[in-house]
Amino acid sequence: MKAPAFDYLRPSSLDDAIKLLGAHPDAKLIAGGQSLLASLNLRLSQPSHLIDIGRLAELRGISVNGGVLRIGALTRHAETMASPEIAAHAPLLTQAIHHVAHAAIRSRGTFGGSLANADPAAELPACVLALNATLVARGPSGERRITADDFFTGLFETALAPDEILIAIDIPVATPDGVHGFQELARRSGDYAIVGLAAAGKRSGTHLSELRLGWFSVGTKATLAPKAAAALIGPAASLARASEMLAEDLEPHDDLQASGATRMSLARVLLKRVITAMEVAA
Amino acid sequence: MSTLSPVDLPNSYIGRSVARPGLARLTQGRGEYVSDLALPRMLQVVFLRSPYAHAEIVAIDTSDALKMPGVVRIVTGRELAEHCTPWVGVLTHLKGLKSAPQHALAVDHVQWQGEPVVAILARSRAEAEDASDRVYVEYREIDPVVEMFSAAEPGATPIHADLGDNIAFERRLDAGDVDAAAAASDHVISQRFVFGRHTGVTLEARSIVADWNRAEQRLTVHLGNQAPHMIQNIVAKHLALEEQQVRVLTHDVGGSFGIKVHIYPDEMAVCALARMLGRPVKFFADRLESFVSDIHARDHVLDGRIGVKNDGTITFFEIDDITGIGPFSVYPRTSAVEANQVVNLTGGNYAVPNYRARTRVVFQNKTPTCQYRAVGHPIACSVTEGLVDLAARAIGMDVVEIRRRNLVPDDAYPCSGPSGIRFEALSHQASLEKLLQMMDLPALHADQEEARRRGVHRGIGFASFIEITNPGPAFYGVGGAKISSQDGATVKLDASGAVTVQSSISEQGQGSAAIIAQVTATALGVPLARVRVILGDTDNTPYGGGTWASRGAGIGGEAAFQAGRALRDNILKLAGTILQADPTSLDIRAGSVVDEVDGRERLPLSELARIAYFRPDTLPADFQSELMATRHFVPREYGFAFTNGIQASYLEVDTETGFIRLLKHWVVEDCGQPINPQLVDEQVRGGVVQGLGAALFEQCRYDDQGQMINANMADYLVPMAGEMPDIEVGHIITPTKESAIGAKGAGEAGTAGAAACVANAVNDALAPFGVVITEIPLTPEVVLNALRHV
Amino acid sequence: MIDISLTVNGERVSACVLPRTHLVDFLREELCLTGAHLGCEHGVCGACTVRLDGEIVRGCLVLAVQADGSVVETVEGLSDSGEIADLQQAFIDRNALQCGFCTPGMLIASQDLLKAGGVPSREEIREHLSGNYCRCTGYHAIVDAVEATAKAREAAR
């Protein structure tokens, strides 16, 4: 279980990193490396080069500007957990991040790395879907903004071009009427969940609006459930109907942990619990 | 001689929770595990393993791999077979047990996914792995035999054509009159029990460095292992060496639990390779290959039956067991022992004479199974205790009450169990009562009721158990295996008055060194800090069995105690000569020879040793001091020292998700005289969690092609701190009279009953739903399927 | 091969490493610091936990080249400095280790929690150690030892 041989490059600027990425089509970026290193040790991945972007200051930092919370791609999970800006403006992330792995992994794993890796069982992709985030990428021809809805394209696949690097995540700041919920069912603390739900929306009285339900560990990628969400909006909200609509929104898969049917049943339990915790009429 | 028992001696360390020697070393990262070892000119070996569960090897091409950087040698099974003879894992007392010859590296055929095929030796593990990607093996796939019921069918294709069928072993037992008992029962309940396949997942994977010294014609084997003398014997035998040409050292061992007490083909290959190359060869299994090459265990399906009368009398037990053991019976302990134990142990804690059992041990193309912590016990216990709960439910009796009525009474000993096992003295009833005191059952029932009103489903489960410890030769020796059931100890007073003990038991963290030091210090009358213990080296310890089957304290400890007493006698003889006193008027206390009556110091041991070693001219010409004594011990009266105990679990089942949360766990156990109560408690706790892992999480999962599909630590779920409960441990003490120290074993009690009481607690929690689950691991999916929510 | 220099247990170290060498292999094989152990090499077991620039990491999930310029602390360093002497003694007193293979990682992860101060609950201790596998103890004694150390440190403040 030793990694295969590869070359190591550590560019000193983002532009250099993008150039190197273009020059080495079989290279991989490494940020925190918490997923990549395991797959290298297992020889599941055999890149020609690793391009280490872990020290690029341009990708760091958490800021709020004009109603947008910007999280640098290299923000480590431990930083996300401790950030007062994130707690104030995207409390869903503060809640969710506790479920990501363990302290010794959160110290290295990065926000952007988790999104770019696009593991269907990871928490953060579902969170940025729920938060209606915009992901900012930089390539040879400059910056490109990709909505979270468009970003996750398949199993470990994203809309990033081969020579693009995810640099930041823009999230609309939570408003006073914002509500959120997060629950996952993991066998052991820090494990990937069997099913998980990150939800965000707005509440007026006991009614929800702009609800987004981001699911993970259900199907091949982090997925929104728009039909179920629609069934929970406004005065006609019905949890029962939303629960039914999940069958149209989600395509749960079979794996070692659970069958697709069990997953669907568990997804309905989570939906009920998350919505109930929001204290709305449904 | 004092008439006090060892426990009561004024300077006794028996029964005291003293800190283990050597722990500071391990906490500071100064352990010396075999995986840490690096010797000059050492090569690393990587084994290319079969990707198929069953295939013929057509051709092996190593030419590309040999050109890779760092590669020194590549060896195939055919070549290695010239240096290491094959073996067959059978024991003659397990009548009818058969197996096929097994080679260190597969020759012609591969029989399980993970079987070693080619050895690649290189300067580094990484280079050897690079090269192993360039070794091309052409296989012709053969339909694997995977599922054990179909493997056992008459007419099923035998894995080994020469053996005729896939039944490795079958045993039937019929005691009392089950049919009459069934007819006389008010209720007869049948239930199938399913036990997943597990493996040990020692945190340090198997690790070996073998070093052949051509000049001395001697092989030194550094191997994290429980039974160094057994390894010495077998390595010598199959490498055509004399035993004295083989030295085995265990060093610190990073967990074992039965995983490291067997002969592994890759380890035998390392020994042969070291001899072939004349230089040290190291193999440190990586985690992925551990999952498919370490022995597996359990994997049983049992159909159980119990009869009960309306007054609560249990009338009979019956089991029909089947287990799949992989393609070979593992050498030299065999893979029939677990099934044999299931037959021996089921129902053994109850006064129920009617018992019928059958077990079938079946070959299949999966990783071989063999003895792993609490061999057979969790299966026998889960079936027995599960059936007892079902019987109680059938007659509407409380689960505690039915146990009270049927557990063997504490005044019934000595007696025998229905399978013929003999009990010297057990304490089922006292243990049950002690457990009830510890757990405050009425309060738990109140909490359970209150929770149920909130729609929260909590359950309480019990499991009484017996544990086999201190095995004599009946385990292996009588079947022809050269596995010592006796152990020895040599105790030496050195020139400074300090004490060194060499013992044949081994240490994997249980505290073997601590208990040897404690009994020796007690026997001699010296401070514990003056005793140093040497274990795990065939050159420097007496001959013996090692540490397995909960035998270290009871057998190795007694040998050390007797050796200590023998040395004490020698010391007092010498002291009597020096002091011109009657030796019987003297004693040794706190490291000094004292007056037996008033305790007045007469001679410090340092002074006594000085005279013996440096001024023997001052002693009478006809007196020779002997400051080193050796004794050996094996229990004679009973084949095994049975222990007993009872466990209870309190847990919560989320009936919507199938998730189980463990709230609390209690154990009362009786291991006779505890030498170090803290070590006993921690053996119990660790054992319980190993059983809880089996109950909730652990399972080696296979597809229908015999591929293990969760062979990594992300998918094979071991118990972690977050989900495990606090575990309260209590004791009843019924010493064995087989030995002076009275110690029985304690290493497997926790594992024996943990899964059983969890399953019973889950069924208690789910009682309002009328659901009974008798399958482990109790995954959310298993629970939900039972609740028919899916 | 790539030149790196870093500080390991207070000592300046310069070395030439293969890019693929992870931090634990570097520590164990190049520096002969065998206190950090390899238990799974895929980031699950925690046996390789070390401190990197003050934070705990999985040593098998960090490349040695990534540690260039960093400060690495292993159980050997934390032992020599005395930083965890009380915690080590609590582990010994409570027999919170058996085979000892998880212990270096367990101690470093525990100290990471204890450094935050206060007396964590047993649940918080279990949660913080939830990425460190121990097959021997069943965890109860480890939780006891960490809890006892937290209480003793709090009392000494």
PDB file of C-alpha atoms in Angstrom, chain A residues 176-277:
ATOM      1  CA  PRO A 176     -32.948  37.028   9.484  1.00  0.00           C
ATOM      2  CA  ASP A 177     -35.789  34.883   8.153  1.00  0.00           C
ATOM      3  CA  GLY A 178     -33.381  32.150   7.095  1.00  0.00           C
ATOM      4  CA  VAL A 179     -33.787  28.620   8.364  1.00  0.00           C
ATOM      5  CA  HIS A 180     -31.576  25.630   7.935  1.00  0.00           C
ATOM      6  CA  GLY A 181     -31.337  22.033   8.988  1.00  0.00           C
ATOM      7  CA  PHE A 182     -28.797  19.290   8.734  1.00  0.00           C
ATOM      8  CA  GLN A 183     -28.981  15.621   9.645  1.00  0.00           C
ATOM      9  CA  GLU A 184     -27.196  12.563   8.508  1.00  0.00           C
ATOM     10  CA  LEU A 185     -27.317   8.886   9.354  1.00  0.00           C
ATOM     11  CA  ALA A 186     -23.789   7.581   9.737  1.00  0.00           C
ATOM     12  CA  ARG A 187     -22.972   4.257  11.363  1.00  0.00           C
ATOM     13  CA  ARG A 188     -20.089   5.700  13.313  1.00  0.00           C
ATOM     14  CA  SER A 189     -19.068   9.231  14.160  1.00  0.00           C
ATOM     15  CA  GLY A 190     -17.143  10.697  11.252  1.00  0.00           C
ATOM     16  CA  ASP A 191     -18.149   7.997   8.782  1.00  0.00           C
ATOM     17  CA  TYR A 192     -19.672   8.767   5.458  1.00  0.00           C
ATOM     18  CA  ALA A 193     -23.418   8.777   5.977  1.00  0.00           C
ATOM     19  CA  ILE A 194     -25.861   6.236   4.602  1.00  0.00           C
ATOM     20  CA  VAL A 195     -28.099   9.199   3.815  1.00  0.00           C
ATOM     21  CA  GLY A 196     -27.801  12.869   4.619  1.00  0.00           C
ATOM     22  CA  LEU A 197     -29.758  16.055   4.130  1.00  0.00           C
ATOM     23  CA  ALA A 198     -28.677  19.687   4.179  1.00  0.00           C
ATOM     24  CA  ALA A 199     -31.599  22.074   3.954  1.00  0.00           C
ATOM     25  CA  ALA A 200     -31.846  25.849   3.767  1.00  0.00           C
ATOM     26  CA  GLY A 201     -34.692  28.237   3.119  1.00  0.00           C
ATOM     27  CA  LYS A 202     -36.679  31.089   4.537  1.00  0.00           C
ATOM     28  CA  ARG A 203     -39.487  31.112   7.013  1.00  0.00           C
ATOM     29  CA  SER A 204     -42.343  33.493   7.361  1.00  0.00           C
ATOM     30  CA  GLY A 205     -44.511  32.623  10.341  1.00  0.00           C
ATOM     31  CA  THR A 206     -44.940  28.881   9.997  1.00  0.00           C
ATOM     32  CA  HIS A 207     -44.456  28.844   6.241  1.00  0.00           C
ATOM     33  CA  LEU A 208     -41.347  28.054   4.252  1.00  0.00           C
ATOM     34  CA  SER A 209     -40.137  29.646   1.094  1.00  0.00           C
ATOM     35  CA  GLU A 210     -37.072  29.323  -1.127  1.00  0.00           C
ATOM     36  CA  LEU A 211     -36.451  25.899   0.393  1.00  0.00           C
ATOM     37  CA  ARG A 212     -33.570  23.901  -1.028  1.00  0.00           C
ATOM     38  CA  LEU A 213     -32.990  20.316  -0.002  1.00  0.00           C
ATOM     39  CA  GLY A 214     -29.468  19.100  -0.678  1.00  0.00           C
ATOM     40  CA  TRP A 215     -29.025  15.345  -0.396  1.00  0.00           C
ATOM     41  CA  PHE A 216     -25.870  13.318  -0.114  1.00  0.00           C
ATOM     42  CA  SER A 217     -25.132   9.615  -0.171  1.00  0.00           C
ATOM     43  CA  VAL A 218     -28.224   9.187  -2.293  1.00  0.00           C
ATOM     44  CA  GLY A 219     -27.296   8.359  -5.871  1.00  0.00           C
ATOM     45  CA  THR A 220     -24.167   9.219  -7.795  1.00  0.00           C
ATOM     46  CA  LYS A 221     -23.831  12.856  -6.792  1.00  0.00           C
ATOM     47  CA  ALA A 222     -25.048  15.470  -4.374  1.00  0.00           C
ATOM     48  CA  THR A 223     -28.584  16.184  -5.456  1.00  0.00           C
ATOM     49  CA  LEU A 224     -31.309  18.747  -4.915  1.00  0.00           C
ATOM     50  CA  ALA A 225     -34.872  17.567  -4.388  1.00  0.00           C
ATOM     51  CA  PRO A 226     -36.845  20.386  -6.021  1.00  0.00           C
ATOM     52  CA  LYS A 227     -40.208  18.620  -6.141  1.00  0.00           C
ATOM     53  CA  ALA A 228     -40.143  17.656  -2.513  1.00  0.00           C
ATOM     54  CA  ALA A 229     -39.021  21.181  -1.664  1.00  0.00           C
ATOM     55  CA  ALA A 230     -41.891  22.659  -3.658  1.00  0.00           C
ATOM     56  CA  ALA A 231     -44.334  20.532  -1.708  1.00  0.00           C
ATOM     57  CA  LEU A 232     -43.104  22.154   1.484  1.00  0.00           C
ATOM     58  CA  ILE A 233     -43.471  25.763   0.373  1.00  0.00           C
ATOM     59  CA  GLY A 234     -46.227  28.066   1.494  1.00  0.00           C
ATOM     60  CA  PRO A 235     -49.499  27.519   3.275  1.00  0.00           C
ATOM     61  CA  ALA A 236     -50.320  24.309   1.360  1.00  0.00           C
ATOM     62  CA  ALA A 237     -47.154  22.608   2.555  1.00  0.00           C
ATOM     63  CA  SER A 238     -47.466  18.898   3.083  1.00  0.00           C
ATOM     64  CA  LEU A 239     -44.748  16.742   4.492  1.00  0.00           C
ATOM     65  CA  ALA A 240     -46.578  13.669   3.304  1.00  0.00           C
ATOM     66  CA  ARG A 241     -46.620  14.907  -0.252  1.00  0.00           C
ATOM     67  CA  ALA A 242     -43.005  16.021  -0.068  1.00  0.00           C
ATOM     68  CA  SER A 243     -42.123  12.596   1.174  1.00  0.00           C
ATOM     69  CA  GLU A 244     -43.854  11.060  -1.821  1.00  0.00           C
ATOM     70  CA  MET A 245     -42.151  13.449  -4.213  1.00  0.00           C
ATOM     71  CA  LEU A 246     -38.750  12.306  -3.033  1.00  0.00           C
ATOM     72  CA  ALA A 247     -39.276   9.258  -5.208  1.00  0.00           C
ATOM     73  CA  GLU A 248     -39.235  11.573  -8.214  1.00  0.00           C
ATOM     74  CA  ASP A 249     -36.314  13.682  -7.031  1.00  0.00           C
ATOM     75  CA  LEU A 250     -33.896  11.018  -5.877  1.00  0.00           C
ATOM     76  CA  GLU A 251     -32.337   7.958  -7.415  1.00  0.00           C
ATOM     77  CA  PRO A 252     -30.975   6.127  -4.395  1.00  0.00           C
ATOM     78  CA  HIS A 253     -28.331   3.513  -5.093  1.00  0.00           C
ATOM     79  CA  ASP A 254     -27.563   0.115  -3.602  1.00  0.00           C
ATOM     80  CA  ASP A 255     -24.269  -0.294  -1.807  1.00  0.00           C
ATOM     81  CA  LEU A 256     -22.668  -2.151   1.086  1.00  0.00           C
ATOM     82  CA  GLN A 257     -24.446  -0.033   3.671  1.00  0.00           C
ATOM     83  CA  ALA A 258     -27.997  -0.135   2.406  1.00  0.00           C
ATOM     84  CA  SER A 259     -30.211  -0.945  -0.527  1.00  0.00           C
ATOM     85  CA  GLY A 260     -31.754   1.834  -2.571  1.00  0.00           C
ATOM     86  CA  ALA A 261     -35.124   1.053  -1.019  1.00  0.00           C
ATOM     87  CA  THR A 262     -33.731   1.396   2.493  1.00  0.00           C
ATOM     88  CA  ARG A 263     -32.050   4.643   1.471  1.00  0.00           C
ATOM     89  CA  MET A 264     -35.342   6.055   0.206  1.00  0.00           C
ATOM     90  CA  SER A 265     -37.036   5.076   3.423  1.00  0.00           C
ATOM     91  CA  LEU A 266     -34.249   6.674   5.453  1.00  0.00           C
ATOM     92  CA  ALA A 267     -34.363   9.803   3.290  1.00  0.00           C
ATOM     93  CA  ARG A 268     -38.025  10.197   4.170  1.00  0.00           C
ATOM     94  CA  VAL A 269     -37.221   9.861   7.858  1.00  0.00           C
ATOM     95  CA  LEU A 270     -34.540  12.534   7.553  1.00  0.00           C
ATOM     96  CA  LEU A 271     -36.834  14.845   5.626  1.00  0.00           C
ATOM     97  CA  LYS A 272     -39.449  14.555   8.337  1.00  0.00           C
ATOM     98  CA  ARG A 273     -36.924  15.159  11.088  1.00  0.00           C
ATOM     99  CA  VAL A 274     -35.221  18.117   9.445  1.00  0.00           C
ATOM    100  CA  ILE A 275     -38.474  19.844   8.518  1.00  0.00           C
ATOM    101  CA  THR A 276     -40.002  19.126  11.916  1.00  0.00           C
ATOM    102  CA  ALA A 277     -36.992  20.695  13.573  1.00  0.00           C
TER     103      ALA A 277
END
